[in-house]
Amino acid sequence: MTRIVHKFTRRVPDWQPRVKPVDLAEATPAQLDALKVTPSNTKVSAYVLTLAHDVESLSVRSPLFNAIMYDKGGMSREERELGALGASMVNRCIYCAAVHADRHAKLAKDESVTDELFANGANAKLSPRNRAIFDFARKSAEAPPASDQQDIEALRQVGLDDAEIFDLILSSALFGWANRLMHVLGDPVRQEPAPQKVSA
Amino acid sequence: MSFSQITTLTASGLDMTSDLARVISARSNILEMTQDAEDAVLRPSDYGAFPHDLRAALAARIARRSNDEKLAVHYEVAAGDYAALARPEVSGEEQGLTTVLSIVDLVANAPKDISADHIAALQSAGISDPDIVRLCELVAFMAYQIRVVSGLRLMQGETA
């Protein structure tokens, strides 16, 4: 039985597309080429096969995504995950929030930050640095973006330099993009055993 | 690619000789790929049901709804016969695009409210699955670009 997941969780669900993904057996040479540049090239996910319908976008988005989240220097990977999570929570992308909360917890070796965020959202009790980062990401994800000069000032006050602030802008903005694919084109689901029939 | 060829930077009003421009040049690969992504969603060779001028109109509409007039004007000049759609109050009835526009507006401005019914509505309106993905990529990219531009303006001390 398939159940749609509606609550934020660090336990990463499956993703079920709302449109028919590209059939790998029928993929064009351009699609096959683009599918290679994704991080998981052994087993192609339903998500990537769905995005392969627009192969020109997929080909540029995968390396861009990796550069924003993983390139060296600037903001720590852990804090970029917090930027990704802030946007994903505003946009209610349960799948993205799960993946990036899980990565944050693993990189930080600490589940308490994401536990607190999932329990209390914008009112979560956070360290001053995490507070400034999360608030910027959260407000930037609003439509139109609601972050302002004071949010930038708050980031500088907790010690972020311009390179780190720019990385935060990029990682939170990137999830404005990713959430609008993941949350729009499919559902976060879990396979659960069918309820047992009780014989009379 | 020079910084002056990257829409995200020119729209932000960044002074290319400033200290901030020097700082962000450490991410020039990301800025160049951002331009490549813009080219892929605005001017793809396989444009499906959405020709380049319609895409430009949609990009301008999304930017305008996000109060980014500078970016809106940048895209609007390429909107051709679809230029009317760059005005958020236009419903698209004349062009037979009301379903597409209402869902574009929702994905752009309230993505959390999108449900399976909206995707089914696009399918019922005759939009193919590959075109639904193409449309989504365009709207999703614009959400990213608008926020990078807005962030860069804030870093320069402007109200975004």
PDB file of N, CA and C in Angstrom, chain B residues 1-86:
ATOM      1  N   MET B   1      33.221  33.124 -20.324  1.00  0.00           N
ATOM      2  CA  MET B   1      32.035  34.001 -20.237  1.00  0.00           C
ATOM      3  C   MET B   1      32.349  35.169 -19.285  1.00  0.00           C
ATOM      4  N   SER B   2      32.144  36.394 -19.745  1.00  0.00           N
ATOM      5  CA  SER B   2      32.407  37.526 -18.845  1.00  0.00           C
ATOM      6  C   SER B   2      31.159  37.785 -17.996  1.00  0.00           C
ATOM      7  N   PHE B   3      31.397  38.419 -16.835  1.00  0.00           N
ATOM      8  CA  PHE B   3      30.290  38.696 -15.918  1.00  0.00           C
ATOM      9  C   PHE B   3      29.188  39.526 -16.586  1.00  0.00           C
ATOM     10  N   SER B   4      29.587  40.369 -17.588  1.00  0.00           N
ATOM     11  CA  SER B   4      28.584  41.226 -18.220  1.00  0.00           C
ATOM     12  C   SER B   4      27.629  40.436 -19.120  1.00  0.00           C
ATOM     13  N   GLN B   5      27.937  39.143 -19.347  1.00  0.00           N
ATOM     14  CA  GLN B   5      27.046  38.303 -20.163  1.00  0.00           C
ATOM     15  C   GLN B   5      26.118  37.456 -19.289  1.00  0.00           C
ATOM     16  N   ILE B   6      26.196  37.642 -17.975  1.00  0.00           N
ATOM     17  CA  ILE B   6      25.417  36.810 -17.056  1.00  0.00           C
ATOM     18  C   ILE B   6      24.250  37.632 -16.512  1.00  0.00           C
ATOM     19  N   THR B   7      23.044  37.297 -16.984  1.00  0.00           N
ATOM     20  CA  THR B   7      21.848  38.068 -16.621  1.00  0.00           C
ATOM     21  C   THR B   7      21.720  38.255 -15.119  1.00  0.00           C
ATOM     22  N   THR B   8      21.972  37.170 -14.372  1.00  0.00           N
ATOM     23  CA  THR B   8      21.795  37.216 -12.922  1.00  0.00           C
ATOM     24  C   THR B   8      22.644  38.326 -12.298  1.00  0.00           C
ATOM     25  N   LEU B   9      23.824  38.575 -12.865  1.00  0.00           N
ATOM     26  CA  LEU B   9      24.693  39.636 -12.335  1.00  0.00           C
ATOM     27  C   LEU B   9      24.281  41.010 -12.846  1.00  0.00           C
ATOM     28  N   THR B  10      23.973  41.111 -14.138  1.00  0.00           N
ATOM     29  CA  THR B  10      23.607  42.437 -14.665  1.00  0.00           C
ATOM     30  C   THR B  10      22.292  42.905 -14.034  1.00  0.00           C
ATOM     31  N   ALA B  11      21.335  41.973 -13.844  1.00  0.00           N
ATOM     32  CA  ALA B  11      20.052  42.369 -13.244  1.00  0.00           C
ATOM     33  C   ALA B  11      20.226  42.801 -11.791  1.00  0.00           C
ATOM     34  N   SER B  12      21.253  42.277 -11.131  1.00  0.00           N
ATOM     35  CA  SER B  12      21.459  42.648  -9.723  1.00  0.00           C
ATOM     36  C   SER B  12      22.102  44.028  -9.596  1.00  0.00           C
ATOM     37  N   GLY B  13      22.554  44.587 -10.719  1.00  0.00           N
ATOM     38  CA  GLY B  13      23.200  45.902 -10.690  1.00  0.00           C
ATOM     39  C   GLY B  13      24.610  45.867 -10.128  1.00  0.00           C
ATOM     40  N   LEU B  14      25.194  44.670 -10.088  1.00  0.00           N
ATOM     41  CA  LEU B  14      26.524  44.537  -9.486  1.00  0.00           C
ATOM     42  C   LEU B  14      27.571  45.350 -10.246  1.00  0.00           C
ATOM     43  N   ASP B  15      28.344  46.136  -9.480  1.00  0.00           N
ATOM     44  CA  ASP B  15      29.494  46.843 -10.045  1.00  0.00           C
ATOM     45  C   ASP B  15      30.597  45.803 -10.225  1.00  0.00           C
ATOM     46  N   MET B  16      30.924  45.521 -11.498  1.00  0.00           N
ATOM     47  CA  MET B  16      31.837  44.408 -11.790  1.00  0.00           C
ATOM     48  C   MET B  16      33.269  44.677 -11.298  1.00  0.00           C
ATOM     49  N   THR B  17      33.544  45.928 -10.852  1.00  0.00           N
ATOM     50  CA  THR B  17      34.887  46.221 -10.332  1.00  0.00           C
ATOM     51  C   THR B  17      34.894  46.278  -8.797  1.00  0.00           C
ATOM     52  N   SER B  18      33.760  45.957  -8.175  1.00  0.00           N
ATOM     53  CA  SER B  18      33.641  46.093  -6.717  1.00  0.00           C
ATOM     54  C   SER B  18      34.317  44.946  -5.971  1.00  0.00           C
ATOM     55  N   ASP B  19      34.494  45.123  -4.649  1.00  0.00           N
ATOM     56  CA  ASP B  19      35.021  44.051  -3.794  1.00  0.00           C
ATOM     57  C   ASP B  19      34.091  42.834  -3.836  1.00  0.00           C
ATOM     58  N   LEU B  20      32.779  43.106  -3.854  1.00  0.00           N
ATOM     59  CA  LEU B  20      31.818  41.993  -3.881  1.00  0.00           C
ATOM     60  C   LEU B  20      31.977  41.168  -5.161  1.00  0.00           C
ATOM     61  N   ALA B  21      32.193  41.839  -6.292  1.00  0.00           N
ATOM     62  CA  ALA B  21      32.393  41.118  -7.559  1.00  0.00           C
ATOM     63  C   ALA B  21      33.638  40.228  -7.457  1.00  0.00           C
ATOM     64  N   ARG B  22      34.672  40.733  -6.768  1.00  0.00           N
ATOM     65  CA  ARG B  22      35.894  39.945  -6.593  1.00  0.00           C
ATOM     66  C   ARG B  22      35.596  38.706  -5.726  1.00  0.00           C
ATOM     67  N   VAL B  23      34.822  38.904  -4.655  1.00  0.00           N
ATOM     68  CA  VAL B  23      34.480  37.782  -3.766  1.00  0.00           C
ATOM     69  C   VAL B  23      33.706  36.706  -4.529  1.00  0.00           C
ATOM     70  N   ILE B  24      32.686  37.120  -5.255  1.00  0.00           N
ATOM     71  CA  ILE B  24      31.843  36.112  -5.892  1.00  0.00           C
ATOM     72  C   ILE B  24      32.507  35.504  -7.134  1.00  0.00           C
ATOM     73  N   SER B  25      33.605  36.106  -7.596  1.00  0.00           N
ATOM     74  CA  SER B  25      34.302  35.497  -8.744  1.00  0.00           C
ATOM     75  C   SER B  25      34.882  34.130  -8.365  1.00  0.00           C
ATOM     76  N   ALA B  26      34.993  33.855  -7.057  1.00  0.00           N
ATOM     77  CA  ALA B  26      35.392  32.508  -6.619  1.00  0.00           C
ATOM     78  C   ALA B  26      34.337  31.478  -7.036  1.00  0.00           C
ATOM     79  N   ARG B  27      33.144  31.944  -7.328  1.00  0.00           N
ATOM     80  CA  ARG B  27      32.052  31.050  -7.758  1.00  0.00           C
ATOM     81  C   ARG B  27      31.705  31.305  -9.231  1.00  0.00           C
ATOM     82  N   SER B  28      32.694  31.701 -10.028  1.00  0.00           N
ATOM     83  CA  SER B  28      32.375  32.034 -11.419  1.00  0.00           C
ATOM     84  C   SER B  28      31.839  30.822 -12.183  1.00  0.00           C
ATOM     85  N   ASN B  29      32.284  29.602 -11.783  1.00  0.00           N
ATOM     86  CA  ASN B  29      31.726  28.400 -12.433  1.00  0.00           C
ATOM     87  C   ASN B  29      30.214  28.323 -12.223  1.00  0.00           C
ATOM     88  N   ILE B  30      29.779  28.638 -11.002  1.00  0.00           N
ATOM     89  CA  ILE B  30      28.345  28.582 -10.676  1.00  0.00           C
ATOM     90  C   ILE B  30      27.591  29.673 -11.451  1.00  0.00           C
ATOM     91  N   LEU B  31      28.200  30.848 -11.529  1.00  0.00           N
ATOM     92  CA  LEU B  31      27.537  31.950 -12.239  1.00  0.00           C
ATOM     93  C   LEU B  31      27.411  31.640 -13.730  1.00  0.00           C
ATOM     94  N   GLU B  32      28.442  31.025 -14.290  1.00  0.00           N
ATOM     95  CA  GLU B  32      28.373  30.654 -15.715  1.00  0.00           C
ATOM     96  C   GLU B  32      27.341  29.552 -15.954  1.00  0.00           C
ATOM     97  N   MET B  33      27.303  28.565 -15.051  1.00  0.00           N
ATOM     98  CA  MET B  33      26.303  27.496 -15.211  1.00  0.00           C
ATOM     99  C   MET B  33      24.884  28.028 -15.012  1.00  0.00           C
ATOM    100  N   THR B  34      24.758  29.070 -14.188  1.00  0.00           N
ATOM    101  CA  THR B  34      23.446  29.702 -14.011  1.00  0.00           C
ATOM    102  C   THR B  34      22.979  30.309 -15.338  1.00  0.00           C
ATOM    103  N   GLN B  35      23.923  30.916 -16.063  1.00  0.00           N
ATOM    104  CA  GLN B  35      23.572  31.461 -17.383  1.00  0.00           C
ATOM    105  C   GLN B  35      23.239  30.328 -18.360  1.00  0.00           C
ATOM    106  N   ASP B  36      23.997  29.242 -18.292  1.00  0.00           N
ATOM    107  CA  ASP B  36      23.693  28.080 -19.152  1.00  0.00           C
ATOM    108  C   ASP B  36      22.275  27.560 -18.861  1.00  0.00           C
ATOM    109  N   ALA B  37      21.912  27.566 -17.587  1.00  0.00           N
ATOM    110  CA  ALA B  37      20.577  27.089 -17.206  1.00  0.00           C
ATOM    111  C   ALA B  37      19.508  28.034 -17.747  1.00  0.00           C
ATOM    112  N   GLU B  38      19.784  29.335 -17.675  1.00  0.00           N
ATOM    113  CA  GLU B  38      18.831  30.307 -18.245  1.00  0.00           C
ATOM    114  C   GLU B  38      18.648  30.034 -19.743  1.00  0.00           C
ATOM    115  N   ASP B  39      19.752  29.816 -20.437  1.00  0.00           N
ATOM    116  CA  ASP B  39      19.668  29.542 -21.877  1.00  0.00           C
ATOM    117  C   ASP B  39      18.848  28.271 -22.131  1.00  0.00           C
ATOM    118  N   ALA B  40      19.006  27.279 -21.247  1.00  0.00           N
ATOM    119  CA  ALA B  40      18.317  25.991 -21.435  1.00  0.00           C
ATOM    120  C   ALA B  40      16.813  26.087 -21.205  1.00  0.00           C
ATOM    121  N   VAL B  41      16.381  26.951 -20.302  1.00  0.00           N
ATOM    122  CA  VAL B  41      14.935  27.047 -20.058  1.00  0.00           C
ATOM    123  C   VAL B  41      14.259  28.148 -20.881  1.00  0.00           C
ATOM    124  N   LEU B  42      15.014  29.194 -21.219  1.00  0.00           N
ATOM    125  CA  LEU B  42      14.402  30.288 -22.003  1.00  0.00           C
ATOM    126  C   LEU B  42      14.508  30.056 -23.501  1.00  0.00           C
ATOM    127  N   ARG B  43      15.640  29.475 -23.930  1.00  0.00           N
ATOM    128  CA  ARG B  43      15.898  29.368 -25.373  1.00  0.00           C
ATOM    129  C   ARG B  43      16.388  27.970 -25.765  1.00  0.00           C
ATOM    130  N   PRO B  44      15.665  26.921 -25.346  1.00  0.00           N
ATOM    131  CA  PRO B  44      16.122  25.563 -25.669  1.00  0.00           C
ATOM    132  C   PRO B  44      15.934  25.242 -27.149  1.00  0.00           C
ATOM    133  N   SER B  45      16.740  24.328 -27.687  1.00  0.00           N
ATOM    134  CA  SER B  45      16.504  23.947 -29.084  1.00  0.00           C
ATOM    135  C   SER B  45      15.260  23.058 -29.181  1.00  0.00           C
ATOM    136  N   ASP B  46      15.036  22.209 -28.159  1.00  0.00           N
ATOM    137  CA  ASP B  46      13.806  21.401 -28.148  1.00  0.00           C
ATOM    138  C   ASP B  46      12.809  22.083 -27.209  1.00  0.00           C
ATOM    139  N   TYR B  47      12.029  23.023 -27.773  1.00  0.00           N
ATOM    140  CA  TYR B  47      11.186  23.857 -26.909  1.00  0.00           C
ATOM    141  C   TYR B  47       9.796  23.263 -26.669  1.00  0.00           C
ATOM    142  N   GLY B  48       9.487  22.138 -27.318  1.00  0.00           N
ATOM    143  CA  GLY B  48       8.194  21.493 -27.087  1.00  0.00           C
ATOM    144  C   GLY B  48       7.038  22.417 -27.426  1.00  0.00           C
ATOM    145  N   ALA B  49       6.049  22.509 -26.523  1.00  0.00           N
ATOM    146  CA  ALA B  49       4.846  23.311 -26.775  1.00  0.00           C
ATOM    147  C   ALA B  49       5.062  24.782 -26.451  1.00  0.00           C
ATOM    148  N   PHE B  50       6.262  25.135 -25.956  1.00  0.00           N
ATOM    149  CA  PHE B  50       6.475  26.501 -25.476  1.00  0.00           C
ATOM    150  C   PHE B  50       7.613  27.183 -26.225  1.00  0.00           C
ATOM    151  N   PRO B  51       7.253  27.928 -27.313  1.00  0.00           N
ATOM    152  CA  PRO B  51       8.281  28.618 -28.101  1.00  0.00           C
ATOM    153  C   PRO B  51       8.993  29.689 -27.264  1.00  0.00           C
ATOM    154  N   HIS B  52      10.128  30.144 -27.787  1.00  0.00           N
ATOM    155  CA  HIS B  52      10.973  31.057 -27.017  1.00  0.00           C
ATOM    156  C   HIS B  52      10.256  32.339 -26.584  1.00  0.00           C
ATOM    157  N   ASP B  53       9.415  32.885 -27.481  1.00  0.00           N
ATOM    158  CA  ASP B  53       8.757  34.149 -27.091  1.00  0.00           C
ATOM    159  C   ASP B  53       7.746  33.926 -25.957  1.00  0.00           C
ATOM    160  N   LEU B  54       7.048  32.790 -25.985  1.00  0.00           N
ATOM    161  CA  LEU B  54       6.125  32.485 -24.883  1.00  0.00           C
ATOM    162  C   LEU B  54       6.904  32.280 -23.574  1.00  0.00           C
ATOM    163  N   ARG B  55       8.028  31.601 -23.659  1.00  0.00           N
ATOM    164  CA  ARG B  55       8.860  31.398 -22.460  1.00  0.00           C
ATOM    165  C   ARG B  55       9.326  32.735 -21.888  1.00  0.00           C
ATOM    166  N   ALA B  56       9.728  33.647 -22.786  1.00  0.00           N
ATOM    167  CA  ALA B  56      10.180  34.971 -22.326  1.00  0.00           C
ATOM    168  C   ALA B  56       9.034  35.702 -21.628  1.00  0.00           C
ATOM    169  N   ALA B  57       7.820  35.576 -22.183  1.00  0.00           N
ATOM    170  CA  ALA B  57       6.657  36.228 -21.564  1.00  0.00           C
ATOM    171  C   ALA B  57       6.389  35.651 -20.172  1.00  0.00           C
ATOM    172  N   LEU B  58       6.482  34.331 -20.055  1.00  0.00           N
ATOM    173  CA  LEU B  58       6.243  33.692 -18.753  1.00  0.00           C
ATOM    174  C   LEU B  58       7.310  34.115 -17.741  1.00  0.00           C
ATOM    175  N   ALA B  59       8.570  34.164 -18.191  1.00  0.00           N
ATOM    176  CA  ALA B  59       9.659  34.581 -17.294  1.00  0.00           C
ATOM    177  C   ALA B  59       9.417  36.013 -16.810  1.00  0.00           C
ATOM    178  N   ALA B  60       9.000  36.882 -17.731  1.00  0.00           N
ATOM    179  CA  ALA B  60       8.736  38.281 -17.367  1.00  0.00           C
ATOM    180  C   ALA B  60       7.571  38.370 -16.382  1.00  0.00           C
ATOM    181  N   ARG B  61       6.537  37.567 -16.619  1.00  0.00           N
ATOM    182  CA  ARG B  61       5.371  37.552 -15.735  1.00  0.00           C
ATOM    183  C   ARG B  61       5.760  37.129 -14.317  1.00  0.00           C
ATOM    184  N   ILE B  62       6.585  36.074 -14.249  1.00  0.00           N
ATOM    185  CA  ILE B  62       7.014  35.551 -12.942  1.00  0.00           C
ATOM    186  C   ILE B  62       7.869  36.600 -12.220  1.00  0.00           C
ATOM    187  N   ALA B  63       8.791  37.226 -12.946  1.00  0.00           N
ATOM    188  CA  ALA B  63       9.641  38.250 -12.332  1.00  0.00           C
ATOM    189  C   ALA B  63       8.794  39.420 -11.830  1.00  0.00           C
ATOM    190  N   ARG B  64       7.805  39.811 -12.643  1.00  0.00           N
ATOM    191  CA  ARG B  64       6.957  40.951 -12.266  1.00  0.00           C
ATOM    192  C   ARG B  64       6.133  40.626 -11.031  1.00  0.00           C
ATOM    193  N   ARG B  65       5.584  39.419 -10.975  1.00  0.00           N
ATOM    194  CA  ARG B  65       4.813  39.018  -9.781  1.00  0.00           C
ATOM    195  C   ARG B  65       5.691  38.974  -8.537  1.00  0.00           C
ATOM    196  N   SER B  66       7.006  38.828  -8.757  1.00  0.00           N
ATOM    197  CA  SER B  66       7.946  38.822  -7.637  1.00  0.00           C
ATOM    198  C   SER B  66       8.515  40.221  -7.384  1.00  0.00           C
ATOM    199  N   ASN B  67       7.888  41.221  -7.977  1.00  0.00           N
ATOM    200  CA  ASN B  67       8.302  42.626  -7.814  1.00  0.00           C
ATOM    201  C   ASN B  67       9.698  42.908  -8.342  1.00  0.00           C
ATOM    202  N   ASP B  68      10.157  42.106  -9.303  1.00  0.00           N
ATOM    203  CA  ASP B  68      11.467  42.384  -9.893  1.00  0.00           C
ATOM    204  C   ASP B  68      11.267  42.966 -11.292  1.00  0.00           C
ATOM    205  N   GLU B  69      11.009  44.266 -11.335  1.00  0.00           N
ATOM    206  CA  GLU B  69      10.681  44.918 -12.588  1.00  0.00           C
ATOM    207  C   GLU B  69      11.869  44.904 -13.561  1.00  0.00           C
ATOM    208  N   LYS B  70      13.067  45.014 -13.014  1.00  0.00           N
ATOM    209  CA  LYS B  70      14.245  45.059 -13.878  1.00  0.00           C
ATOM    210  C   LYS B  70      14.400  43.740 -14.649  1.00  0.00           C
ATOM    211  N   LEU B  71      14.249  42.635 -13.922  1.00  0.00           N
ATOM    212  CA  LEU B  71      14.340  41.325 -14.565  1.00  0.00           C
ATOM    213  C   LEU B  71      13.150  41.117 -15.516  1.00  0.00           C
ATOM    214  N   ALA B  72      11.978  41.600 -15.109  1.00  0.00           N
ATOM    215  CA  ALA B  72      10.779  41.477 -15.959  1.00  0.00           C
ATOM    216  C   ALA B  72      11.009  42.158 -17.304  1.00  0.00           C
ATOM    217  N   VAL B  73      11.543  43.364 -17.264  1.00  0.00           N
ATOM    218  CA  VAL B  73      11.774  44.115 -18.502  1.00  0.00           C
ATOM    219  C   VAL B  73      12.812  43.400 -19.365  1.00  0.00           C
ATOM    220  N   HIS B  74      13.826  42.840 -18.703  1.00  0.00           N
ATOM    221  CA  HIS B  74      14.866  42.101 -19.433  1.00  0.00           C
ATOM    222  C   HIS B  74      14.254  40.980 -20.283  1.00  0.00           C
ATOM    223  N   TYR B  75      13.320  40.236 -19.703  1.00  0.00           N
ATOM    224  CA  TYR B  75      12.719  39.117 -20.442  1.00  0.00           C
ATOM    225  C   TYR B  75      11.629  39.572 -21.408  1.00  0.00           C
ATOM    226  N   GLU B  76      10.904  40.606 -21.011  1.00  0.00           N
ATOM    227  CA  GLU B  76       9.747  41.071 -21.793  1.00  0.00           C
ATOM    228  C   GLU B  76      10.126  41.457 -23.224  1.00  0.00           C
ATOM    229  N   VAL B  77      11.327  41.978 -23.420  1.00  0.00           N
ATOM    230  CA  VAL B  77      11.706  42.429 -24.761  1.00  0.00           C
ATOM    231  C   VAL B  77      11.725  41.283 -25.772  1.00  0.00           C
ATOM    232  N   ALA B  78      11.840  40.033 -25.274  1.00  0.00           N
ATOM    233  CA  ALA B  78      11.880  38.890 -26.188  1.00  0.00           C
ATOM    234  C   ALA B  78      10.527  38.173 -26.272  1.00  0.00           C
ATOM    235  N   ALA B  79       9.475  38.795 -25.719  1.00  0.00           N
ATOM    236  CA  ALA B  79       8.188  38.101 -25.599  1.00  0.00           C
ATOM    237  C   ALA B  79       7.329  38.164 -26.861  1.00  0.00           C
ATOM    238  N   GLY B  80       7.707  38.997 -27.822  1.00  0.00           N
ATOM    239  CA  GLY B  80       7.020  39.032 -29.117  1.00  0.00           C
ATOM    240  C   GLY B  80       5.514  39.146 -28.991  1.00  0.00           C
ATOM    241  N   ASP B  81       4.812  38.267 -29.713  1.00  0.00           N
ATOM    242  CA  ASP B  81       3.349  38.304 -29.740  1.00  0.00           C
ATOM    243  C   ASP B  81       2.722  37.929 -28.402  1.00  0.00           C
ATOM    244  N   TYR B  82       3.524  37.354 -27.501  1.00  0.00           N
ATOM    245  CA  TYR B  82       2.989  36.937 -26.199  1.00  0.00           C
ATOM    246  C   TYR B  82       3.181  38.000 -25.119  1.00  0.00           C
ATOM    247  N   ALA B  83       3.664  39.192 -25.506  1.00  0.00           N
ATOM    248  CA  ALA B  83       4.046  40.208 -24.511  1.00  0.00           C
ATOM    249  C   ALA B  83       2.936  40.512 -23.506  1.00  0.00           C
ATOM    250  N   ALA B  84       1.674  40.409 -23.937  1.00  0.00           N
ATOM    251  CA  ALA B  84       0.569  40.723 -23.021  1.00  0.00           C
ATOM    252  C   ALA B  84       0.605  39.827 -21.776  1.00  0.00           C
ATOM    253  N   LEU B  85       1.084  38.588 -21.956  1.00  0.00           N
ATOM    254  CA  LEU B  85       1.075  37.639 -20.839  1.00  0.00           C
ATOM    255  C   LEU B  85       2.077  38.017 -19.741  1.00  0.00           C
ATOM    256  N   ALA B  86       2.983  38.933 -20.072  1.00  0.00           N
ATOM    257  CA  ALA B  86       3.948  39.386 -19.063  1.00  0.00           C
ATOM    258  C   ALA B  86       3.284  40.269 -18.014  1.00  0.00           C
TER     259      ALA B  86
END
